[in-house]
Each structure stands twice: as C-alpha cells, then as structure tokens.
Amino acid sequence: MLTILFDGIAYGMLLFVLACGLSVTLGLMNFVNLAHGSFAMAGGYITLVLVNRAGLPFFAGLPIAFVATALIGALFERTLYVHVYSRSHLDQVLFTIGLVFMSVAAVDYVMGSQQVFIQIPSVLQGRFEIFGVGVGRYRLLIIVICGLLTVALQLILSSTRFGSRLRASVDDPRVARGLGINVNAVFSLTFAVGSGLAGLGGALGAEILGLDPTFPLKYMVYFLIVVTVGGTSSITGPFAASLLIGIADVAGKYYVPKFGAFVIYTIMIIVLILRPQGLFARAAGK
Amino acid sequence: MASALVAEVARRLARRARWRPFEYAFWLAALASVFLLPGRHLILTEIAWLALFALSLDLILGYAGIISLGHAAFFGLGSYVAALLAKHGRGSDLTRLMVTLGVALIMREIANQIPDITGGADGLQGVVVAPILGVFHFDIFGHVSYAYCLIVLFVLFLLARRVVYSPFGLSLRAVKGNALRASSIGISVNARLVAIYTFAAFYAGVAGALLAQTTAFASLDVFSFERSADLLLVLIIGGTGYLYGGLIGAVIFKLMQDWIANLTPQYWQFWIGLVLVLIVLVGRDRVGLWTGGVRALAERLTRRLAPGAAPVPVPPGEGH
C-alpha cells in the first residue's frame, strides 16, 4: 500500500519535471506545444549515447542531457516556433504534430525502433525496506532530484527578479510589455529551460517509462493531462496534478489492472467537464 | 412585407445551393474512375472512406470551428461527452482538444479490454460481410467495394450538402464566425453545436463501418492518435469549409502516402510530418489558395455560361 504510494509519488514527480516546461510555455504564450515529448526523448537518447557508448558515468550524463536539450530547445524556439506564436491553435497543433512525426521517424532511423535502457550504476539498483515499506533506490533518487528541482523552481519563481518578470508575463503579457519587460526574451529562456527539464526527465525516466522512438506520442497525452488538469497559471497546479495523476495511475494499474489507463483519462475528463480551466486555475481568466 | 423577405431569403439560399459545373465535373470524374481505372480500385476504396471521414471532420471543423483530435473515435460516446462539454460551454481550445483526445483514448482502452468482442490488440480478422443486397459479392480486386463506397459517399455527400446549405448550415457559420453575436440574434449556440457533432459522429461511424466492411478487418488502429492527425492533414491539404476539401484532400493524401511509402517504407511518417510543418510555416491560407484558384475559375465559368444568374461567391475556407 505505502509502496504503491511511494512509486506513485516517484512517477508523479517525474511527470512534473517532464511537464512543467510545457505548462509554463502554454501559460506564457498560449502556445500548444505537442512536441514537448520530443525534447524529453532527445534528452533520454543523449544520455543513452553518452553513458552506454561513450562510457560516461550516469551522474555526469544527466546535467549534459539537461544542457544539450535546453540548447536544442532554444535553437528550435528561435528558428521555427517563433513563426507560429501568432497563429491559431489549429496551426500550432498541426505544426507540433508534424515535428513529433519527424522526430519519431528520425530517431527510428538513427537509433533503431527497439526499446532501449540506459545503464544505471549498481548503487541505484534494487530496493531496501524502511519500516516495512519497500523503497526502490532508483525511485528514491528520482524523488530526491525532482524534489530539489521543484523547490529550486519555486524559489526562482517566487524570489528572483527573473521569476517576477516571468510571473508578470504569464499574468498579462501586454501589460508586462508595457512595463518594459522583454517578454520574448523571457519566453525564449523559459522555453529553453523547460525543454532542458524535459530532457532531464526523459533521461531520468528512461528506466521507468521506457525509451523508444514512439516516446513523444505515448507520453504527450500524459503531459497534456497534467497541464490541463493542473491549470497553467502557476507551477503548484501542475505539481499537484502530476502527483495526483502519478499516484492514480500506479494505483489504478495495481488494483484494477483490467482498466489500465482508464483511470487517469476518466479523471481528466471529469475534471475538465467540472472545471474547464483546470483544478487550480485562478478565478480571473484571461 | 414579411413574406417578401422570406421569399427573398429562400431565393438566395436556393441560389447558394445551386450545383456548380466543377461539382458535376468532380462526380463525373469519380464515376469515370469506376470504369477507367479498374487496376487502382483498392487504393480508390481507401480514398473513398478516408474522404468520408474527412467530410465528417469538415462538418465539425470547417462549419462549426471546433478542433477535434479524437475524431476517429466519435461513435456515440464521443458526441455525448462533447455535448456535455458544449452544454457547460466554457472550455478553451485546449480543453476541447484534451477532452476529444481523452475520449478517443478511452474508446481505445475499452476496445482493448474486451477482446471477446474486439479481438484486443490483434484486431478482428475474418469479418464475413454478406453480399450487398444479396447480389454483389465483395471481390479481392475491390471493384464492388469501390462502387459501394463511392455510392455511400455520394449519398452522404448529398445529404451533407443539403444540410450545409440549409438555414441550419448558415446558422452554424454564424456560430463559427462569432458565437456571442450568433446567440444575440437568437441562435441557440450549444444546441447547434451538439446537433452538428452528432451529425458528424454519424458520418464518422459510417466511415468506420465502410472500412470494416471493405477490408473485412477492424483493429484498434482506427482509434489511434495518428489516424486523427492524418485526418486533420487531409482536411488541411484540401481546405476546410466547402465540403470538397475532404474529398480532394483524401485523393491527394492517399496518392502522396502511397508514393512516399514506396520510396521509404519505414520512414514515411517523417515526410508526412515535414509536409505538416511546411504547410503551417508557409501559411495554410496560401496553401489553400490553389483550391481557391480552382474555385474562382469555376465561378467565372459559371458566370459566362449563365449570364443571368450571378452566383454568390463562396467564402474562402478558413478553419479556426
């Protein structure tokens, strides 16, 4: 029981790191980026190449995955995405689906279509017991890393100058521009960091979620669920939503395996019908 | 006075709904393909049901302006949930996107969980389809199935055309243009949206049934996200909001897919993705222009052939 809760929390934390970039970009530019999972996949495969083929230690691979994915994200943002911001949602959906298809086929071409695993150090394998609760070492690591990241993100958002600029831009981009905040620069940086976090999440999650070329298609839905259920106005919303989805998914798969992924889809549809702006959205809409 | 107004509106509606020469040409070409291209009937059959799917999506997207990613799953439940959502009526684009997608995924899960009925992930093989009207047996070259699909497509197209050019269809356009204004002139927006959703769901259902009948195979693939994305692409190629978009788009899409799949069997998805990205970057309006050019030419021909009746121009297709 507690073990399931523990696994669910680890899963939820992972989802949060993967999806928080998406939630911020959606809130900031009202941009529907279905290709977010492609960045996560990029991070996963970069780590795979570094650790499995080049022989780098796992813990060195993670920050490199973050930086490399952030750079890729920044590059795409400046060259491609920037043309699509002012378009309709339909255009954005089409554009990013196109990117997903391309990334899926490209990775398939370069890396092969089979599922791959990143070699993790033996220290992190296996599980131990605390007060009768089975604790997987790797999952514990995920919770620690993602927990630290969450705290860091919250601190950056709430108490740095950049954080207040970002919050101002999310609340009302036009007024923020009027106050002299360079919203586009804020957005580029946020997009890069968000992509980087997704890459880190992809690298961390390869062990649990599995890594193969269809990753972006498979998990895109989860990210979007987190974002729509959590709302886009803060990062606490997506965080709570991630935990809810993570725990519900693990518990659902354990207790009612026949229903599989039903549980979270049903949760999502019920939440959206009752509260179309998300669970934790503020009353004042844009 | 009022009756004069009613008569005037009726006359204008009738004039909008008049058949144009290029429409005759299109269906004549379709009919001719039955006799002239016997070797290509298998792919033509696929085009026909894909066109029906796209037609159904066009009814929702082009005439009511709702983005739907779960379109492939709109058999009943989808329209029910969509109706619920429309009733609560507050969702943003993203919310609609997620609900439609969620419904599609749930349908897929349901189909996956009841292998007794659906065959699970293996799909249903060996569907035995009775001969049409007890006379025409389906043959492996697809002659009968193509004619069958084409007839169904044509009949349903006529129905859709009738609906779109009716006052009901005009009110849908008004809702798409500006929901607030439409409701202020007395159109009940939610009821119209529910109605067109249900209507389109019926079309999607028929298209799905056609697929199962002609291929004697049904699988979970029809619920997949890629299938819905393909449909969007079909409609974008052809242009939304004038009914022929789905049909023309289906022809181009299938021929393109066939051609690319022959070149690179495993990686055709890459090129489909590239086409999507390019279409958006170039601008959908500009891509839609070539169909606009064809339509403008058709209009001019109409005017020259029948100088007395100046046709009302069809607004360019735009889906938001």
Short mmCIF file of N, CA and C in Angstrom, two decimals, chain B residues 147-257:
data_model
loop_
_atom_site.label_atom_id
_atom_site.label_comp_id
_atom_site.label_asym_id
_atom_site.label_seq_id
_atom_site.Cartn_x
_atom_site.Cartn_y
_atom_site.Cartn_z
N ALA B 147 -17.22 0.61 -55.82
CA ALA B 147 -18.50 1.14 -56.26
C ALA B 147 -19.41 1.37 -55.07
N TYR B 148 -19.39 0.43 -54.13
CA TYR B 148 -20.21 0.52 -52.93
C TYR B 148 -19.84 1.77 -52.11
N CYS B 149 -18.52 1.91 -51.86
CA CYS B 149 -18.06 3.06 -51.07
C CYS B 149 -18.42 4.36 -51.76
N LEU B 150 -18.23 4.38 -53.08
CA LEU B 150 -18.48 5.61 -53.82
C LEU B 150 -19.95 5.99 -53.73
N ILE B 151 -20.83 4.99 -53.82
CA ILE B 151 -22.26 5.29 -53.75
C ILE B 151 -22.61 5.84 -52.37
N VAL B 152 -22.09 5.15 -51.33
CA VAL B 152 -22.38 5.62 -49.97
C VAL B 152 -21.85 7.04 -49.79
N LEU B 153 -20.63 7.26 -50.26
CA LEU B 153 -20.02 8.59 -50.13
C LEU B 153 -20.88 9.63 -50.83
N PHE B 154 -21.34 9.30 -52.04
CA PHE B 154 -22.12 10.26 -52.82
C PHE B 154 -23.43 10.60 -52.13
N VAL B 155 -24.11 9.56 -51.64
CA VAL B 155 -25.40 9.80 -50.99
C VAL B 155 -25.21 10.65 -49.74
N LEU B 156 -24.21 10.28 -48.93
CA LEU B 156 -23.98 11.04 -47.70
C LEU B 156 -23.52 12.45 -48.01
N PHE B 157 -22.76 12.58 -49.12
CA PHE B 157 -22.31 13.91 -49.51
C PHE B 157 -23.50 14.79 -49.87
N LEU B 158 -24.44 14.22 -50.61
CA LEU B 158 -25.64 14.98 -50.97
C LEU B 158 -26.37 15.45 -49.72
N LEU B 159 -26.46 14.54 -48.75
CA LEU B 159 -27.13 14.88 -47.50
C LEU B 159 -26.40 16.03 -46.80
N ALA B 160 -25.07 15.90 -46.71
CA ALA B 160 -24.28 16.93 -46.04
C ALA B 160 -24.43 18.27 -46.75
N ARG B 161 -24.46 18.20 -48.09
CA ARG B 161 -24.57 19.41 -48.88
C ARG B 161 -25.90 20.09 -48.61
N ARG B 162 -26.93 19.26 -48.53
CA ARG B 162 -28.26 19.78 -48.25
C ARG B 162 -28.27 20.48 -46.89
N VAL B 163 -27.65 19.82 -45.89
CA VAL B 163 -27.65 20.37 -44.53
C VAL B 163 -26.86 21.68 -44.48
N VAL B 164 -25.71 21.68 -45.15
CA VAL B 164 -24.83 22.84 -45.06
C VAL B 164 -25.45 24.07 -45.71
N TYR B 165 -26.20 23.85 -46.79
CA TYR B 165 -26.81 25.00 -47.47
C TYR B 165 -28.19 25.34 -46.94
N SER B 166 -28.61 24.64 -45.90
CA SER B 166 -29.91 24.94 -45.30
C SER B 166 -29.74 26.12 -44.33
N PRO B 167 -30.84 26.70 -43.87
CA PRO B 167 -30.73 27.75 -42.85
C PRO B 167 -29.94 27.27 -41.64
N PHE B 168 -30.08 25.97 -41.33
CA PHE B 168 -29.31 25.42 -40.21
C PHE B 168 -27.81 25.56 -40.44
N GLY B 169 -27.39 25.25 -41.69
CA GLY B 169 -25.98 25.38 -42.02
C GLY B 169 -25.50 26.81 -41.93
N LEU B 170 -26.35 27.73 -42.39
CA LEU B 170 -25.99 29.15 -42.28
C LEU B 170 -25.82 29.56 -40.83
N SER B 171 -26.69 29.05 -39.96
CA SER B 171 -26.59 29.43 -38.56
C SER B 171 -25.30 28.88 -37.96
N LEU B 172 -24.85 27.70 -38.44
CA LEU B 172 -23.58 27.15 -37.96
C LEU B 172 -22.44 28.08 -38.32
N ARG B 173 -22.48 28.60 -39.56
CA ARG B 173 -21.44 29.53 -39.98
C ARG B 173 -21.44 30.76 -39.10
N ALA B 174 -22.63 31.21 -38.75
CA ALA B 174 -22.74 32.38 -37.88
C ALA B 174 -22.10 32.08 -36.54
N VAL B 175 -22.35 30.87 -36.00
CA VAL B 175 -21.79 30.49 -34.70
C VAL B 175 -20.27 30.47 -34.78
N LYS B 176 -19.76 29.91 -35.90
CA LYS B 176 -18.31 29.83 -36.05
C LYS B 176 -17.71 31.23 -36.14
N GLY B 177 -18.39 32.11 -36.88
CA GLY B 177 -17.88 33.46 -37.05
C GLY B 177 -17.79 34.21 -35.74
N ASN B 178 -18.85 34.17 -34.97
CA ASN B 178 -18.84 34.86 -33.69
C ASN B 178 -19.96 34.31 -32.83
N ALA B 179 -19.60 33.47 -31.87
CA ALA B 179 -20.60 32.76 -31.08
C ALA B 179 -21.47 33.73 -30.29
N LEU B 180 -20.86 34.79 -29.80
CA LEU B 180 -21.60 35.74 -28.96
C LEU B 180 -22.67 36.44 -29.78
N ARG B 181 -22.29 36.93 -30.96
CA ARG B 181 -23.26 37.63 -31.80
C ARG B 181 -24.34 36.67 -32.26
N ALA B 182 -23.92 35.44 -32.59
CA ALA B 182 -24.90 34.47 -33.06
C ALA B 182 -25.96 34.26 -31.99
N SER B 183 -25.53 34.14 -30.73
CA SER B 183 -26.52 33.91 -29.69
C SER B 183 -27.38 35.15 -29.49
N SER B 184 -26.82 36.34 -29.78
CA SER B 184 -27.63 37.54 -29.56
C SER B 184 -28.67 37.76 -30.66
N ILE B 185 -28.51 37.08 -31.80
CA ILE B 185 -29.59 37.19 -32.78
C ILE B 185 -30.51 35.97 -32.71
N GLY B 186 -30.43 35.25 -31.61
CA GLY B 186 -31.43 34.23 -31.36
C GLY B 186 -31.08 32.82 -31.79
N ILE B 187 -29.78 32.56 -32.08
CA ILE B 187 -29.38 31.18 -32.40
C ILE B 187 -28.94 30.53 -31.10
N SER B 188 -29.49 29.37 -30.78
CA SER B 188 -29.04 28.71 -29.55
C SER B 188 -27.76 27.93 -29.88
N VAL B 189 -26.64 28.55 -29.51
CA VAL B 189 -25.32 28.08 -29.95
C VAL B 189 -25.07 26.63 -29.55
N ASN B 190 -25.31 26.31 -28.27
CA ASN B 190 -24.96 24.97 -27.80
C ASN B 190 -25.77 23.89 -28.50
N ALA B 191 -27.06 24.17 -28.69
CA ALA B 191 -27.90 23.17 -29.35
C ALA B 191 -27.39 22.90 -30.76
N ARG B 192 -26.98 23.97 -31.46
CA ARG B 192 -26.48 23.79 -32.83
C ARG B 192 -25.19 22.97 -32.82
N LEU B 193 -24.30 23.27 -31.89
CA LEU B 193 -23.03 22.54 -31.84
C LEU B 193 -23.27 21.06 -31.55
N VAL B 194 -24.16 20.80 -30.60
CA VAL B 194 -24.47 19.40 -30.27
C VAL B 194 -25.04 18.70 -31.50
N ALA B 195 -25.92 19.40 -32.20
CA ALA B 195 -26.55 18.79 -33.37
C ALA B 195 -25.52 18.45 -34.43
N ILE B 196 -24.59 19.38 -34.74
CA ILE B 196 -23.64 19.12 -35.81
C ILE B 196 -22.63 18.06 -35.37
N TYR B 197 -22.32 18.04 -34.07
CA TYR B 197 -21.44 16.99 -33.57
C TYR B 197 -22.06 15.62 -33.78
N THR B 198 -23.31 15.52 -33.42
CA THR B 198 -23.99 14.24 -33.54
C THR B 198 -24.06 13.82 -35.01
N PHE B 199 -24.39 14.79 -35.86
CA PHE B 199 -24.47 14.53 -37.29
C PHE B 199 -23.12 14.04 -37.83
N ALA B 200 -22.05 14.74 -37.43
CA ALA B 200 -20.72 14.36 -37.91
C ALA B 200 -20.30 13.01 -37.33
N ALA B 201 -20.71 12.75 -36.09
CA ALA B 201 -20.37 11.46 -35.49
C ALA B 201 -21.00 10.32 -36.28
N PHE B 202 -22.21 10.56 -36.77
CA PHE B 202 -22.88 9.57 -37.61
C PHE B 202 -22.05 9.30 -38.86
N TYR B 203 -21.52 10.36 -39.46
CA TYR B 203 -20.68 10.19 -40.65
C TYR B 203 -19.43 9.39 -40.34
N ALA B 204 -18.80 9.74 -39.20
CA ALA B 204 -17.59 9.01 -38.83
C ALA B 204 -17.91 7.55 -38.60
N GLY B 205 -19.07 7.30 -37.98
CA GLY B 205 -19.47 5.93 -37.74
C GLY B 205 -19.65 5.16 -39.05
N VAL B 206 -20.30 5.80 -40.02
CA VAL B 206 -20.49 5.14 -41.31
C VAL B 206 -19.15 4.86 -41.98
N ALA B 207 -18.24 5.86 -41.89
CA ALA B 207 -16.93 5.66 -42.50
C ALA B 207 -16.21 4.48 -41.87
N GLY B 208 -16.32 4.38 -40.52
CA GLY B 208 -15.69 3.26 -39.83
C GLY B 208 -16.29 1.93 -40.27
N ALA B 209 -17.60 1.91 -40.42
CA ALA B 209 -18.27 0.69 -40.85
C ALA B 209 -17.85 0.30 -42.26
N LEU B 210 -17.72 1.31 -43.13
CA LEU B 210 -17.26 1.05 -44.50
C LEU B 210 -15.89 0.42 -44.50
N LEU B 211 -15.03 0.98 -43.64
CA LEU B 211 -13.67 0.46 -43.54
C LEU B 211 -13.69 -1.01 -43.15
N ALA B 212 -14.50 -1.32 -42.13
CA ALA B 212 -14.57 -2.70 -41.67
C ALA B 212 -15.14 -3.62 -42.74
N GLN B 213 -16.15 -3.14 -43.46
CA GLN B 213 -16.78 -3.98 -44.48
C GLN B 213 -15.86 -4.25 -45.66
N THR B 214 -15.16 -3.20 -46.10
CA THR B 214 -14.39 -3.37 -47.32
C THR B 214 -13.06 -4.07 -47.09
N THR B 215 -12.51 -3.94 -45.86
CA THR B 215 -11.24 -4.62 -45.62
C THR B 215 -11.45 -5.91 -44.84
N ALA B 216 -12.69 -6.15 -44.39
CA ALA B 216 -13.00 -7.33 -43.59
C ALA B 216 -12.07 -7.43 -42.40
N PHE B 217 -11.74 -6.28 -41.83
CA PHE B 217 -10.78 -6.25 -40.73
C PHE B 217 -11.05 -5.00 -39.91
N ALA B 218 -11.07 -5.15 -38.61
CA ALA B 218 -11.22 -3.98 -37.75
C ALA B 218 -10.18 -4.06 -36.67
N SER B 219 -9.48 -2.99 -36.40
CA SER B 219 -8.47 -3.05 -35.35
C SER B 219 -8.46 -1.76 -34.57
N LEU B 220 -7.66 -1.78 -33.51
CA LEU B 220 -7.57 -0.62 -32.63
C LEU B 220 -6.97 0.57 -33.32
N ASP B 221 -6.35 0.31 -34.47
CA ASP B 221 -5.68 1.38 -35.19
C ASP B 221 -6.63 2.53 -35.49
N VAL B 222 -7.92 2.21 -35.68
CA VAL B 222 -8.84 3.29 -36.03
C VAL B 222 -9.00 4.30 -34.90
N PHE B 223 -8.66 3.89 -33.68
CA PHE B 223 -8.78 4.83 -32.58
C PHE B 223 -7.51 5.63 -32.36
N SER B 224 -6.49 5.34 -33.13
CA SER B 224 -5.19 5.87 -32.75
C SER B 224 -5.08 7.35 -33.05
N PHE B 225 -4.16 7.94 -32.33
CA PHE B 225 -3.94 9.37 -32.45
C PHE B 225 -3.43 9.73 -33.84
N GLU B 226 -2.57 8.87 -34.38
CA GLU B 226 -2.03 9.15 -35.70
C GLU B 226 -3.13 9.23 -36.74
N ARG B 227 -4.14 8.36 -36.58
CA ARG B 227 -5.21 8.36 -37.53
C ARG B 227 -5.95 9.71 -37.52
N SER B 228 -6.18 10.21 -36.31
CA SER B 228 -6.84 11.51 -36.20
C SER B 228 -5.98 12.62 -36.79
N ALA B 229 -4.67 12.53 -36.57
CA ALA B 229 -3.77 13.55 -37.10
C ALA B 229 -3.75 13.48 -38.63
N ASP B 230 -3.76 12.26 -39.17
CA ASP B 230 -3.83 12.09 -40.62
C ASP B 230 -5.05 12.81 -41.19
N LEU B 231 -6.18 12.61 -40.49
CA LEU B 231 -7.42 13.22 -40.95
C LEU B 231 -7.31 14.73 -41.03
N LEU B 232 -6.71 15.31 -39.97
CA LEU B 232 -6.52 16.76 -39.98
C LEU B 232 -5.70 17.16 -41.20
N LEU B 233 -4.66 16.39 -41.46
CA LEU B 233 -3.79 16.72 -42.59
C LEU B 233 -4.56 16.66 -43.91
N VAL B 234 -5.39 15.62 -44.04
CA VAL B 234 -6.21 15.50 -45.25
C VAL B 234 -7.02 16.77 -45.46
N LEU B 235 -7.64 17.20 -44.39
CA LEU B 235 -8.53 18.35 -44.49
C LEU B 235 -7.76 19.64 -44.75
N ILE B 236 -6.56 19.72 -44.19
CA ILE B 236 -5.77 20.94 -44.37
C ILE B 236 -5.30 21.03 -45.83
N ILE B 237 -4.91 19.89 -46.40
CA ILE B 237 -4.49 19.90 -47.80
C ILE B 237 -5.63 20.37 -48.69
N GLY B 238 -6.83 19.85 -48.43
CA GLY B 238 -7.96 20.18 -49.30
C GLY B 238 -8.61 21.51 -48.98
N GLY B 239 -8.44 21.99 -47.75
CA GLY B 239 -9.11 23.22 -47.34
C GLY B 239 -10.42 22.91 -46.64
N THR B 240 -10.74 23.72 -45.61
CA THR B 240 -11.94 23.42 -44.84
C THR B 240 -13.10 24.31 -45.27
N GLY B 241 -14.28 23.87 -44.93
CA GLY B 241 -15.44 24.74 -45.02
C GLY B 241 -16.10 24.78 -46.38
N TYR B 242 -15.79 23.90 -47.31
CA TYR B 242 -16.57 23.87 -48.54
C TYR B 242 -16.87 22.46 -49.02
N LEU B 243 -16.80 21.49 -48.07
CA LEU B 243 -17.19 20.10 -48.29
C LEU B 243 -16.27 19.32 -49.24
N TYR B 244 -15.84 19.96 -50.34
CA TYR B 244 -14.98 19.21 -51.26
C TYR B 244 -13.56 19.08 -50.73
N GLY B 245 -13.22 19.92 -49.71
CA GLY B 245 -11.88 19.88 -49.14
C GLY B 245 -11.49 18.48 -48.71
N GLY B 246 -12.41 17.82 -47.98
CA GLY B 246 -12.11 16.48 -47.50
C GLY B 246 -11.91 15.51 -48.65
N LEU B 247 -12.73 15.63 -49.70
CA LEU B 247 -12.67 14.69 -50.82
C LEU B 247 -11.37 14.88 -51.61
N ILE B 248 -11.09 16.14 -51.95
CA ILE B 248 -9.87 16.41 -52.72
C ILE B 248 -8.64 16.08 -51.88
N GLY B 249 -8.69 16.48 -50.60
CA GLY B 249 -7.57 16.20 -49.70
C GLY B 249 -7.31 14.72 -49.58
N ALA B 250 -8.38 13.92 -49.53
CA ALA B 250 -8.20 12.47 -49.39
C ALA B 250 -7.49 11.90 -50.61
N VAL B 251 -7.87 12.38 -51.80
CA VAL B 251 -7.22 11.90 -53.02
C VAL B 251 -5.72 12.23 -52.98
N ILE B 252 -5.41 13.50 -52.69
CA ILE B 252 -4.00 13.91 -52.69
C ILE B 252 -3.22 13.18 -51.61
N PHE B 253 -3.83 13.11 -50.40
CA PHE B 253 -3.12 12.50 -49.27
C PHE B 253 -2.79 11.04 -49.56
N LYS B 254 -3.76 10.29 -50.06
CA LYS B 254 -3.53 8.86 -50.29
C LYS B 254 -2.48 8.64 -51.38
N LEU B 255 -2.57 9.43 -52.45
CA LEU B 255 -1.59 9.28 -53.52
C LEU B 255 -0.20 9.61 -53.00
N MET B 256 -0.13 10.69 -52.18
CA MET B 256 1.16 11.10 -51.62
C MET B 256 1.71 10.02 -50.70
N GLN B 257 0.83 9.48 -49.83
CA GLN B 257 1.25 8.46 -48.88
C GLN B 257 1.73 7.21 -49.63
#
